[in-house]
XYZ file of C-alpha atoms in Angstrom:
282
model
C 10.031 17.872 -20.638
C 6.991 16.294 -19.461
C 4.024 17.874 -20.233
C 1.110 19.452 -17.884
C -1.747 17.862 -19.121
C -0.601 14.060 -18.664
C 0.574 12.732 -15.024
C 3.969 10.480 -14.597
C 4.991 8.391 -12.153
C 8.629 6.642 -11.274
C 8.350 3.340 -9.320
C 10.945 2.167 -7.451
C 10.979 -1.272 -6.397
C 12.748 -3.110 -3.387
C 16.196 -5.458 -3.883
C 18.063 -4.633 -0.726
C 21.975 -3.044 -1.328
C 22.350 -4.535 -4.506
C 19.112 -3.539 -5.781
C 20.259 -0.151 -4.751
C 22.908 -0.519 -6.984
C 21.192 -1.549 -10.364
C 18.427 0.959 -9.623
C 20.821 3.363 -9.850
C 22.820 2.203 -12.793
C 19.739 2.340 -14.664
C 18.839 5.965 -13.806
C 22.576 6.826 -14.626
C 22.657 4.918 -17.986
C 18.911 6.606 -18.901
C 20.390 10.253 -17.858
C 23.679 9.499 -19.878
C 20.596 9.235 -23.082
C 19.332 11.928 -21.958
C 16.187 10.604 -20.503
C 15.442 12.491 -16.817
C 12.453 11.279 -14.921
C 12.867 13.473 -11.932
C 9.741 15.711 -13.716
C 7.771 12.768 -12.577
C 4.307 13.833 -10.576
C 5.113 11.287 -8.219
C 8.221 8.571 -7.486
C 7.007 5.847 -5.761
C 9.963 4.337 -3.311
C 9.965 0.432 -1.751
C 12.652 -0.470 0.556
C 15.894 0.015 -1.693
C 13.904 1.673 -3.926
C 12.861 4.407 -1.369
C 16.570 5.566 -1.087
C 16.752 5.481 -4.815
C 14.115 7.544 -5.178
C 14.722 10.004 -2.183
C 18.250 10.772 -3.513
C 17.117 10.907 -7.304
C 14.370 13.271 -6.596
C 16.645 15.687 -4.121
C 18.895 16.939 -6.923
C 21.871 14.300 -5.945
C 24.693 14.460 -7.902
C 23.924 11.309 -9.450
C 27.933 10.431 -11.441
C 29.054 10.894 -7.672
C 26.399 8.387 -6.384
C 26.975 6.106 -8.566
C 30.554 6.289 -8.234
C 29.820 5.992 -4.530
C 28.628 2.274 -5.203
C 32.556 1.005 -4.899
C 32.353 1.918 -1.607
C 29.247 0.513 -0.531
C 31.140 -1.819 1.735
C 32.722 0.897 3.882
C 29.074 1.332 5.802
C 27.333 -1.581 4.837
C 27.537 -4.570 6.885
C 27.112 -7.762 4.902
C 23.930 -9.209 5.289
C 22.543 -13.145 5.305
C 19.037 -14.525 6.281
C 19.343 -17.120 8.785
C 17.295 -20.025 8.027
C 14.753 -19.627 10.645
C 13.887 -16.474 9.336
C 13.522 -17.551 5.751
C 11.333 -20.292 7.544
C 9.261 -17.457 8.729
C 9.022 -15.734 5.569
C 7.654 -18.778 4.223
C 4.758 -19.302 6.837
C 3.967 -15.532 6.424
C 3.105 -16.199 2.931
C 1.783 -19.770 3.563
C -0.574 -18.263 6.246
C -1.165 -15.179 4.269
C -2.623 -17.228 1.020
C -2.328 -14.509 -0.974
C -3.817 -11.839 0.952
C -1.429 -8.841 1.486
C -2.468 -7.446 4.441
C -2.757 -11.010 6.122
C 0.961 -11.708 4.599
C 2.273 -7.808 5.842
C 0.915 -9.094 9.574
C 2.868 -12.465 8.937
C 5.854 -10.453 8.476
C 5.227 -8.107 11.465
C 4.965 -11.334 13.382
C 8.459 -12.439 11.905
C 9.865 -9.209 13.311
C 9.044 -9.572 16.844
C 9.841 -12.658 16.692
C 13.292 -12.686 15.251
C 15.979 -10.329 16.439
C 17.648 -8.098 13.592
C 21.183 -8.710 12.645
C 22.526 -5.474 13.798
C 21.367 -2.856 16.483
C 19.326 0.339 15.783
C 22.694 2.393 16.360
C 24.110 0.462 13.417
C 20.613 0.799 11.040
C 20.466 4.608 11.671
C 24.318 4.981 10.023
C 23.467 2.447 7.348
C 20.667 4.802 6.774
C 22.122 7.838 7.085
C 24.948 6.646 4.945
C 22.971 5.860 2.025
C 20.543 9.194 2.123
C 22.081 12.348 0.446
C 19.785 14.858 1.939
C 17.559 15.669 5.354
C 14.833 16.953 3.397
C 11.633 15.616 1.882
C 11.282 15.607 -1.772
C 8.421 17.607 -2.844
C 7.311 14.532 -5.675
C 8.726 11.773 -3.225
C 6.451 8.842 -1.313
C 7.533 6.058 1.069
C 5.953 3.138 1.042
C 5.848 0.914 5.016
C 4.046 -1.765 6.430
C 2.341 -1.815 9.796
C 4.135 -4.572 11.335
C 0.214 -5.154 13.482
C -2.172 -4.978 10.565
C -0.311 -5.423 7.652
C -1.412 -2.249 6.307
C 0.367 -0.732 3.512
C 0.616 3.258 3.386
C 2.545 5.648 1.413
C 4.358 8.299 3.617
C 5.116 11.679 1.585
C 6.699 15.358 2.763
C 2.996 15.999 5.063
C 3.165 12.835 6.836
C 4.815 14.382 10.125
C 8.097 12.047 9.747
C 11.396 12.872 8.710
C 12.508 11.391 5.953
C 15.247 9.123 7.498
C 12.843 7.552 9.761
C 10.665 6.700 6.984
C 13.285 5.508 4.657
C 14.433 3.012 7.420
C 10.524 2.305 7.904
C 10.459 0.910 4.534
C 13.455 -0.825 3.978
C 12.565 -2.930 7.895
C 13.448 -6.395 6.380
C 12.125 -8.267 9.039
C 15.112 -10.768 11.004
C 17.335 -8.361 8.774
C 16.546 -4.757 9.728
C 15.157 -3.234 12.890
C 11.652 -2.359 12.963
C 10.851 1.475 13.204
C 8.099 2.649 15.207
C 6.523 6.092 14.756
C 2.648 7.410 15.352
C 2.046 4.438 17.708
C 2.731 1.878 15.101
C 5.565 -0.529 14.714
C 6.764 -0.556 10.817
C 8.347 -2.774 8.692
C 9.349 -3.513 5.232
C 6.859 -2.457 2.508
C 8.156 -5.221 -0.009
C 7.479 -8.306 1.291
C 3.781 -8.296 0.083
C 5.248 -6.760 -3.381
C 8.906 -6.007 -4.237
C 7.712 -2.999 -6.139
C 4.203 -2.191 -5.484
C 3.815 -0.479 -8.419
C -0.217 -0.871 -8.683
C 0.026 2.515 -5.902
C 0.504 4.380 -8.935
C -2.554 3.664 -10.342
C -3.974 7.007 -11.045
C -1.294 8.483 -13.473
C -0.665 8.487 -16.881
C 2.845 6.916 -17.608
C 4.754 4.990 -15.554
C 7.948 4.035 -14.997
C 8.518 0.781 -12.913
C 12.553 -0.560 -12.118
C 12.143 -3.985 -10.065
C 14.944 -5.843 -9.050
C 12.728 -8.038 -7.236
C 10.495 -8.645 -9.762
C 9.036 -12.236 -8.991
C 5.508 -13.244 -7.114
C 5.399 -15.119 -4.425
C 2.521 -17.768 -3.110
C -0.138 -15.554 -4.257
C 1.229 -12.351 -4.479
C 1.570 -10.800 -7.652
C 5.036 -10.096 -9.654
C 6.044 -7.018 -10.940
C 4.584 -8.152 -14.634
C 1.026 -8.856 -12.830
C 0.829 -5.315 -11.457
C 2.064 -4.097 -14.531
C -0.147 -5.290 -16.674
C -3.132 -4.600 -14.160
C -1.714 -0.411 -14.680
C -1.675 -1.026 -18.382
C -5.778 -1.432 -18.469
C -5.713 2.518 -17.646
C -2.361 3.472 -18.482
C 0.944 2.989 -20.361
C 3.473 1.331 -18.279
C 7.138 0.342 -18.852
C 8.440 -2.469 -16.572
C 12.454 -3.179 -16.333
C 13.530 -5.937 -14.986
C 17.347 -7.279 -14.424
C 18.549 -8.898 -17.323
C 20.893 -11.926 -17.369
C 23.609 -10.067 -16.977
C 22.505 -7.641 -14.275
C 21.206 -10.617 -12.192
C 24.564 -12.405 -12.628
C 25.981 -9.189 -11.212
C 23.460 -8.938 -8.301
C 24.091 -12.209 -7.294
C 22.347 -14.542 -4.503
C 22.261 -12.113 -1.817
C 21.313 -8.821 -2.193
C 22.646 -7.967 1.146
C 26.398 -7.805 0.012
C 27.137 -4.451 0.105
C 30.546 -6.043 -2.014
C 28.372 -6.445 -4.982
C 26.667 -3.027 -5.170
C 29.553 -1.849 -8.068
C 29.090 -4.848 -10.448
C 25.239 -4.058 -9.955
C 25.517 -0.389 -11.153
C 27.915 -1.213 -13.880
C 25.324 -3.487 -15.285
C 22.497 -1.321 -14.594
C 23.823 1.619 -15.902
C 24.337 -0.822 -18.967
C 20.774 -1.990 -19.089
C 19.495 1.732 -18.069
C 21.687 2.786 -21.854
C 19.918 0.102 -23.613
C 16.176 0.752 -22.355
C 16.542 4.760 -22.881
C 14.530 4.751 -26.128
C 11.252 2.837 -24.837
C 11.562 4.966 -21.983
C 11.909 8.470 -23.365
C 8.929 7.245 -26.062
C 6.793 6.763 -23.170
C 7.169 9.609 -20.880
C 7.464 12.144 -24.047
């Protein structure tokens, strides 16, 4: 049991429905070890990582969730980017050199632009679909992107919006996923500057970061470059996919079809890290 003198924090990073999947392999493999992190102060949620986190922290029967990941197909559509979006991505970052906010508008630009592959009807049972509760997590944050200003802010149980609306928010691929507006803002994705943002848990003691999008991109920092920027005032563990967990992930991590073979490796990889991680959050 965590102590009350040192602060933890659980960072969640973004990897769309397959990165659902490993994210939640790993938790399952660490809590078969016995290693719980739902004591952290905080949890720290990006896109996939936001349901992840909102389920983990809510008391979810977590066997039955990950069980559930056979069946992610049944109310998942299957995903692609169409080329013209990717294209768009790219110019966000091009014309973004390096800056996040600048890159976050980019994006925002990208999703008025582009129309989403499916309607908002569709999104909100996607969303509803993967969430296992109504209610806020007391320890539970949200990170979004204002689609205007490229603004990142963290959303937690005080922010005045449920947390389906802010779950959606986060995971807003742009040309993917609808935008969600709220507060007089348009919102988007909160990866797309950083798959896992994990520098917004700066502040605490030990951290915990899962990225299965753990690469930088045209100035942006990776997952190791926040990482290491925590580890200047803190201890911070970083996991990664391995080789097999990426082979399991696969190219798109929009197939819904793949979320199984992602938690079966995960939950593998979650088995094999449980040691580092229990030494650190001890």
């Amino acid at each position: 049991m965590a102590s009350t003198d040192t602060t933890r924090a659980l960072v969640l990073g973004g990897g769309g429905v397959t990165g659902m999947g490993w994210e939640i392999g790993v938790l399952a493999g660490l809590l078969a070890e016995g290693v719980d992190l739902r004591d952290a102060d905080t949890v720290i949620g990006t896109s996939a990582g936001s349901f992840v986190g909102t389920n983990y922290t809510s008391g979810t029967d977590w066997e039955a969730l990950y069980a559930d990941q056979a069946h992610a197909g049944d109310h998942e559509p299957v995903m692609r980017t169409d080329p013209d979006v990717y294209a768009g991505w790219a110019e966000a970052f091009r014309s973004g050199a390096g800056d996040p906010e600048a890159v976050g508008a980019g994006f925002g630009r990208v999703a008025r632009k582009f129309a989403p592959g499916v309607g908002t009807g569709t999104r909100r049972g996607v969303v509803r679909a993967r969430l296992r509760t109504d209610k806020w997590p007391a320890n539970m944050r949200v990170a979004v992107t204002d689609a205007d200003t490229g603004r990142l802010e963290l959303l937690g149980p005080d922010s005045g919006v449920s947390i389906e609306t802010a779950t959606a928010a986060s995971g807003a691929v742009p040309g993917i996923w609808p935008s969600v507006s709220f507060n007089g803002h348009e919102w988007i994705d909160a990866g797309m500057v950083s798959a896992a943002n994990a520098t917004l848990a700066a502040g605490h003691d030990r951290i915990v970061v899962l990225a299965p999008m753990y690469e930088g991109y045209a100035g942006i920092p990776s997952a190791q470059d926040d990482v290491d920027r925590l580890n200047q005032d803190a201890r911070a563990f970083l996991t990664i996919p391995d080789e097999d967990s990426l082979e399991a992930i696969g190219p798109n991590p929009y197939d819904p079809h793949r979320a199984q073979a992602a938690a079966q490796a995960g939950r593998r990889q979650g088995r094999a890290i449980a040691a580092g991680v229990k030494a650190l959050w001890a």
